[in-house]
Short mmCIF file of C-alpha atoms and ligand atoms in Angstrom, two decimals:
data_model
loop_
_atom_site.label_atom_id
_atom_site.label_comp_id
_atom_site.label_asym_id
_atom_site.label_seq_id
_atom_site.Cartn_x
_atom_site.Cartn_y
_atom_site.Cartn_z
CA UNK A 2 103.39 196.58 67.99
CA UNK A 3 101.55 197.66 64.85
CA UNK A 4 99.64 200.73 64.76
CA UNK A 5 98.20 203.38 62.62
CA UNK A 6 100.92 206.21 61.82
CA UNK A 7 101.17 206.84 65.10
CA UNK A 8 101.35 206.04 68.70
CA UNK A 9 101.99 207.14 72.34
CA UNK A 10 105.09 206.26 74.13
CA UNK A 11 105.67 205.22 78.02
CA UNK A 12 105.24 208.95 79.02
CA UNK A 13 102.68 209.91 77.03
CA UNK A 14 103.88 211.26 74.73
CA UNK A 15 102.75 211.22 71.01
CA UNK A 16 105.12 209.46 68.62
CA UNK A 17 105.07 209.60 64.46
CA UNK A 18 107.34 209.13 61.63
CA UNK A 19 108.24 212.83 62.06
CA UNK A 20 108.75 213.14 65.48
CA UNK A 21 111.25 210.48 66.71
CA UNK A 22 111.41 210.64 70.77
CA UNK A 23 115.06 211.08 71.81
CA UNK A 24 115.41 208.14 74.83
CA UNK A 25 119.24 208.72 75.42
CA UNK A 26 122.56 210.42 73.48
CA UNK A 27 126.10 210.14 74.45
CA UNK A 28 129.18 209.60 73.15
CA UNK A 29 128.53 206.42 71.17
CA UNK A 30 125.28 208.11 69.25
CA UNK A 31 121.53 208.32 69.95
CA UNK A 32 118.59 206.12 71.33
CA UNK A 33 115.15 206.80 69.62
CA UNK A 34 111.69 205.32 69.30
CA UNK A 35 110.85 206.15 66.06
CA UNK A 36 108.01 204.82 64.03
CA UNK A 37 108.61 202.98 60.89
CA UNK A 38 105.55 202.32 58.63
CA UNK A 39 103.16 202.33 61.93
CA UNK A 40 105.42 199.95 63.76
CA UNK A 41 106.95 201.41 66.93
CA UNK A 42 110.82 200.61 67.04
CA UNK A 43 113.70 201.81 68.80
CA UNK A 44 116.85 202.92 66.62
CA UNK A 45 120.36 203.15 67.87
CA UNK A 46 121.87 205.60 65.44
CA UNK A 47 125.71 205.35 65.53
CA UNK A 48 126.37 208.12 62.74
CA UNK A 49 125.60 210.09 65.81
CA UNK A 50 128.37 209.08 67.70
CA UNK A 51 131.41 211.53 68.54
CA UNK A 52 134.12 211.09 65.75
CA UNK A 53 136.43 209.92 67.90
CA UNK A 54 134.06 207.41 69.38
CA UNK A 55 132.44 205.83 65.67
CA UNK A 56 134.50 202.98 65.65
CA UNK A 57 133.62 201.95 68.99
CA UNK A 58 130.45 202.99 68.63
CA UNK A 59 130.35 200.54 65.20
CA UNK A 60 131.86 197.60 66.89
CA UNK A 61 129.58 197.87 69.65
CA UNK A 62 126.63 198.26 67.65
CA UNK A 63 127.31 195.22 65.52
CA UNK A 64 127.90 193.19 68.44
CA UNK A 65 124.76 194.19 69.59
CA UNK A 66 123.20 192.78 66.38
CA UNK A 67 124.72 189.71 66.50
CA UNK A 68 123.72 188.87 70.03
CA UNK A 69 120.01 189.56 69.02
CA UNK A 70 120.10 187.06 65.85
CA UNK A 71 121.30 184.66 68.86
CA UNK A 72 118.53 185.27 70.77
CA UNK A 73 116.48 185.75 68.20
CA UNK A 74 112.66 184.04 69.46
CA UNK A 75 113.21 184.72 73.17
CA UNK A 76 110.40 186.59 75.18
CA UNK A 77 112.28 189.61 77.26
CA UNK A 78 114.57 190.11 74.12
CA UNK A 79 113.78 193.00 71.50
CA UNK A 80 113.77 191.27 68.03
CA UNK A 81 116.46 192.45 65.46
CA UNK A 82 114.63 194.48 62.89
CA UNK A 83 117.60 195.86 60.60
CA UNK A 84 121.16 196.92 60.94
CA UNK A 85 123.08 198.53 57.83
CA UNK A 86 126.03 199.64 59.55
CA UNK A 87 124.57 203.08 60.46
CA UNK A 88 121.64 202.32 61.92
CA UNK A 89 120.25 199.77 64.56
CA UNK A 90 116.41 198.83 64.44
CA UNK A 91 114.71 196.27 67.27
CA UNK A 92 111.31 195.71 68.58
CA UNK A 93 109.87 198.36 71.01
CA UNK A 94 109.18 196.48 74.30
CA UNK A 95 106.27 198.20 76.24
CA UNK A 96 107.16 198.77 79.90
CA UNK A 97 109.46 200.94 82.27
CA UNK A 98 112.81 200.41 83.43
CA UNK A 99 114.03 199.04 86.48
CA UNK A 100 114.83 202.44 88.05
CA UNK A 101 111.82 203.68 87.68
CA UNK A 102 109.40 200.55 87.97
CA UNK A 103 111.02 199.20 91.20
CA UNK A 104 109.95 195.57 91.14
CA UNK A 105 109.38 194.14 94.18
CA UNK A 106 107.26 191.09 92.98
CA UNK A 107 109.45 187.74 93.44
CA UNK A 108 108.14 186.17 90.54
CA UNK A 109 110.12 189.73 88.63
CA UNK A 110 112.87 187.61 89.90
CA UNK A 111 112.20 184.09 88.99
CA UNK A 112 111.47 185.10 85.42
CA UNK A 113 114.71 187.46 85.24
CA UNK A 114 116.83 184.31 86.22
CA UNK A 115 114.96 182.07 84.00
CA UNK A 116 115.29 184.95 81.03
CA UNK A 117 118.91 185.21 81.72
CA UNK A 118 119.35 181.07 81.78
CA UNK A 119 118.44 180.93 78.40
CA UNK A 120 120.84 184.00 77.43
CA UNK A 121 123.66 181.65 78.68
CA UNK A 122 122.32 178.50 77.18
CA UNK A 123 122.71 180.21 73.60
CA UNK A 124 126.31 181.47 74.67
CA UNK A 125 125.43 184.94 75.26
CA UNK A 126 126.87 186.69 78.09
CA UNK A 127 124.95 190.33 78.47
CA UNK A 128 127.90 191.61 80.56
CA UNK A 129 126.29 195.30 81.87
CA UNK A 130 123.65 193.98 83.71
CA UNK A 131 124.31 196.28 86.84
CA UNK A 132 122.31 199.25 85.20
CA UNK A 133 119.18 198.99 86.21
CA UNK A 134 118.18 200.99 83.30
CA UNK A 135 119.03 197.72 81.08
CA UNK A 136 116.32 195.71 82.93
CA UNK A 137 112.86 196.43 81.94
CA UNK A 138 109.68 195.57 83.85
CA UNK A 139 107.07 195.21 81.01
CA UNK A 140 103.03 195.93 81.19
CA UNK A 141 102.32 192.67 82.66
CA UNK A 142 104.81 192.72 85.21
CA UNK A 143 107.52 190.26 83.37
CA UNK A 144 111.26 191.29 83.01
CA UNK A 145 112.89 192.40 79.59
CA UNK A 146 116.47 192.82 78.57
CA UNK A 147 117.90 195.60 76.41
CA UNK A 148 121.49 196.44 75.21
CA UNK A 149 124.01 194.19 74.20
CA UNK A 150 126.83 196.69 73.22
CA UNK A 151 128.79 194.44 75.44
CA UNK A 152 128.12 191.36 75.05
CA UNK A 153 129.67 188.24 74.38
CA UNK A 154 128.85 186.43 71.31
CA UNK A 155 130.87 183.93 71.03
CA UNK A 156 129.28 180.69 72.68
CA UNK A 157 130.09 178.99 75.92
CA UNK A 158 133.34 178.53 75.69
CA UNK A 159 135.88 178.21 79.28
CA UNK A 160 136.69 180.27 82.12
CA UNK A 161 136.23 183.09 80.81
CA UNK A 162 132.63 182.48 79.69
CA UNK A 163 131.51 180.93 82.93
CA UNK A 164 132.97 184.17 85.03
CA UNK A 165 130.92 186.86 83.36
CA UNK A 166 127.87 184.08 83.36
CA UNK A 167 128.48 184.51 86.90
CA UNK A 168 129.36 188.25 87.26
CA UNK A 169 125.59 188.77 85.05
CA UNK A 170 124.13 186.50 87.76
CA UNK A 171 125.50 188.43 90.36
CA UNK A 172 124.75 192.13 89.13
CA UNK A 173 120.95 190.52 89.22
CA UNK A 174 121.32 189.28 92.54
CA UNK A 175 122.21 192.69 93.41
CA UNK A 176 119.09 194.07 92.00
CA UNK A 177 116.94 191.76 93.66
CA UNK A 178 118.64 192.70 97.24
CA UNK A 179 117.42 196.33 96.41
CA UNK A 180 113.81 195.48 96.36
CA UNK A 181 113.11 192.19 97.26
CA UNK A 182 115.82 191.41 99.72
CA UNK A 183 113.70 188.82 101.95
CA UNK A 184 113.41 186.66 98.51
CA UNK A 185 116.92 185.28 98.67
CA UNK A 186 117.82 182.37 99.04
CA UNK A 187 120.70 181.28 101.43
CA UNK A 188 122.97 179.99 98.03
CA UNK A 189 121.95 183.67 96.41
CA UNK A 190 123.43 185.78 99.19
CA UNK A 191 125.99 183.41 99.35
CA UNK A 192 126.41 184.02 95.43
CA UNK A 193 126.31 188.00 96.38
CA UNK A 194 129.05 187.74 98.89
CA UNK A 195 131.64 186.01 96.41
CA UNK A 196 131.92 188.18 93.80
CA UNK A 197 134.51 187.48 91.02
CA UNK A 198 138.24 188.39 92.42
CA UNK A 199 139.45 191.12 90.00
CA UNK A 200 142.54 188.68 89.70
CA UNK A 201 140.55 186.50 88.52
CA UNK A 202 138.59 188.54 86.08
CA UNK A 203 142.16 189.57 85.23
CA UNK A 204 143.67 186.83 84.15
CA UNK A 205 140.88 185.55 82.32
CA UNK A 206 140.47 189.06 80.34
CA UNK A 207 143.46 190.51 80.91
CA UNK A 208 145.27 187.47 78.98
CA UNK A 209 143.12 187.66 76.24
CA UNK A 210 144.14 190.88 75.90
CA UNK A 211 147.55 190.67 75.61
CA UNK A 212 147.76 187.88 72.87
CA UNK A 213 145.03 190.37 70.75
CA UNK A 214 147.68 193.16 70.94
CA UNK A 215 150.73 190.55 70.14
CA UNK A 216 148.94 189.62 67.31
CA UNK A 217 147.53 192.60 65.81
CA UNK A 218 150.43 194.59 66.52
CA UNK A 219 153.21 192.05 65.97
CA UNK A 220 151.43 189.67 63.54
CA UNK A 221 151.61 186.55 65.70
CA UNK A 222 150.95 185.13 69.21
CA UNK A 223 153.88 182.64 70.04
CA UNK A 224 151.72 179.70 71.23
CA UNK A 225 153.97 178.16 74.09
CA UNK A 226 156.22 176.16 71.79
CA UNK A 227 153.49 174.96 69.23
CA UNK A 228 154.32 177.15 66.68
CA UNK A 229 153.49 180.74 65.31
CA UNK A 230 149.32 181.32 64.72
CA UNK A 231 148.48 183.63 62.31
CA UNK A 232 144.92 185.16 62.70
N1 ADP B 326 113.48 197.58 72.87
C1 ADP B 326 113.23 198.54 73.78
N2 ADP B 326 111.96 198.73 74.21
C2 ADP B 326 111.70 199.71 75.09
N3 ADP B 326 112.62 200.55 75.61
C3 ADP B 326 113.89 200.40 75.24
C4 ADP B 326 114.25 199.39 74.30
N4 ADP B 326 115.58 199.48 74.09
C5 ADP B 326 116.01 200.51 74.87
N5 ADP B 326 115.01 201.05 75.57
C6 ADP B 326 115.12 202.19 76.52
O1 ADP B 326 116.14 203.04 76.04
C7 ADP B 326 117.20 203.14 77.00
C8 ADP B 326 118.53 203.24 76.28
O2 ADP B 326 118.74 202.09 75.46
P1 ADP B 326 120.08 201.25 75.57
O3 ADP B 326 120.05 200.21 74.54
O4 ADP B 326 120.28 200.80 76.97
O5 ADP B 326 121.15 202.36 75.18
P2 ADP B 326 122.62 202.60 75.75
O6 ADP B 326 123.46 201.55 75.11
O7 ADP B 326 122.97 203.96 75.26
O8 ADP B 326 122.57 202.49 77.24
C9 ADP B 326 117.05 201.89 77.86
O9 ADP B 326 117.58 202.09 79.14
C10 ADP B 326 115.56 201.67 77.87
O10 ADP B 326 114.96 202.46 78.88
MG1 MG B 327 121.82 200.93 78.37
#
């Protein structure tokens, strides 16, 4: 949103270059909405992070910058406005989050599944969709997506994909039986009721796992007889 110097945020409260509006801090760094040549923005600043945490803190920031060049174009989706390895810039989305918003409106609902449908299309699985701070409810009512420290970026691909697809539809589900219960639909409580066995998550994750350590620690994943892969 372009504006003049400066601008007020969701509280109130006046935003300009100098002032940057602290949103969150923890461990992994700090959440801002700053304002960068008299465009509002929110920056995830990772040289923040704890020392012990940067590299995590890295990772997840880059993988949160290649899921938004993914999803680059979608409405609900901040836009990727710059990442140098320090620093991560996207679009300022005007609204409130779920927590505090409370949507109760089925149609909140029909977009969120429709928003998170195209997510999957492009092979992007958000994976922390049970905080209900990640959801937003924007001015006109319509839901928005933030965060994607944890997602995955790397297409549609198997069992493993199709699980957390499921697990993201789920932790929505979840949100809509908070507070708009009498909305769902017999095959979305059913959905609810089945969520994915931890042995199943397991051995879809848990697998994966182990041939990342055999490779990075031993150099090679013995491929069942087919020979040694290198990475
Ligand atoms: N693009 C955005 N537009 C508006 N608010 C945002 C945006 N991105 C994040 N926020 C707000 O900042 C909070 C923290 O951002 P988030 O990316 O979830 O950080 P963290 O990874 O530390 O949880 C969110 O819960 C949301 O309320
Ligand atoms: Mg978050």
């Amino acid at each position: 949103m372009a504006c003049n110097r400066a601008s007020f945020a969701p509280a109130g409260i006046f935003v300009d270059a100098a002032n940057p509006i602290l949103l969150k801090t923890d461990e992994l760094g700090r959440i801002e909405i700053v304002v960068r040549d008299g465009v509002r923005m929110i920056r995830r600043d990772v040289r923040a992070a704890r020392w012990w945490a940067w590299l995590a803190a890295h990772r997840a920031a880059a993988r949160e910058a290649r899921a938004l060049v993914r999803l680059a174009g979608i409405d609900g989706v901040p836009a990727l406005l710059g990442w140098d390895g320090c620093e991560l810039l996207r679009s300022y989305i005007v609204g409130a989050p779920m927590q505090q918003a409370r949507p109760r409106e089925r149609g909140y609902y029909r977009d969120a599944l429709r928003l998170l449908a195209r997510l999957h299309r492009r092979g992007i699985v958000h994976n922390d969709l049970a905080k209900e701070p990640n959801w937003l409810v924007r001015a006109d009512g319509r839901p928005a997506l933030v965060d994607f420290q944890l997602a995955w970026t790397r297409g549609r691909r198997g069992r493993l994909f199709r699980l957390l697809a499921r697990e993201d539809l789920r932790h929505l589900l979840k949100h809509k039986r908070t507070y708009c219960a009498e909305a769902l639909s017999a095959r979305q409580r059913a959905i609810l009721d089945t969520p994915a066995p931890p042995s199943r998550l397991w051995r879809a994750t848990g697998k994966r796992l182990y041939k990342l350590v055999a490779r990075r620690v031993f150099g090679y994943w013995d491929n069942e007889g087919k020979g040694r892969v290198r990475d």
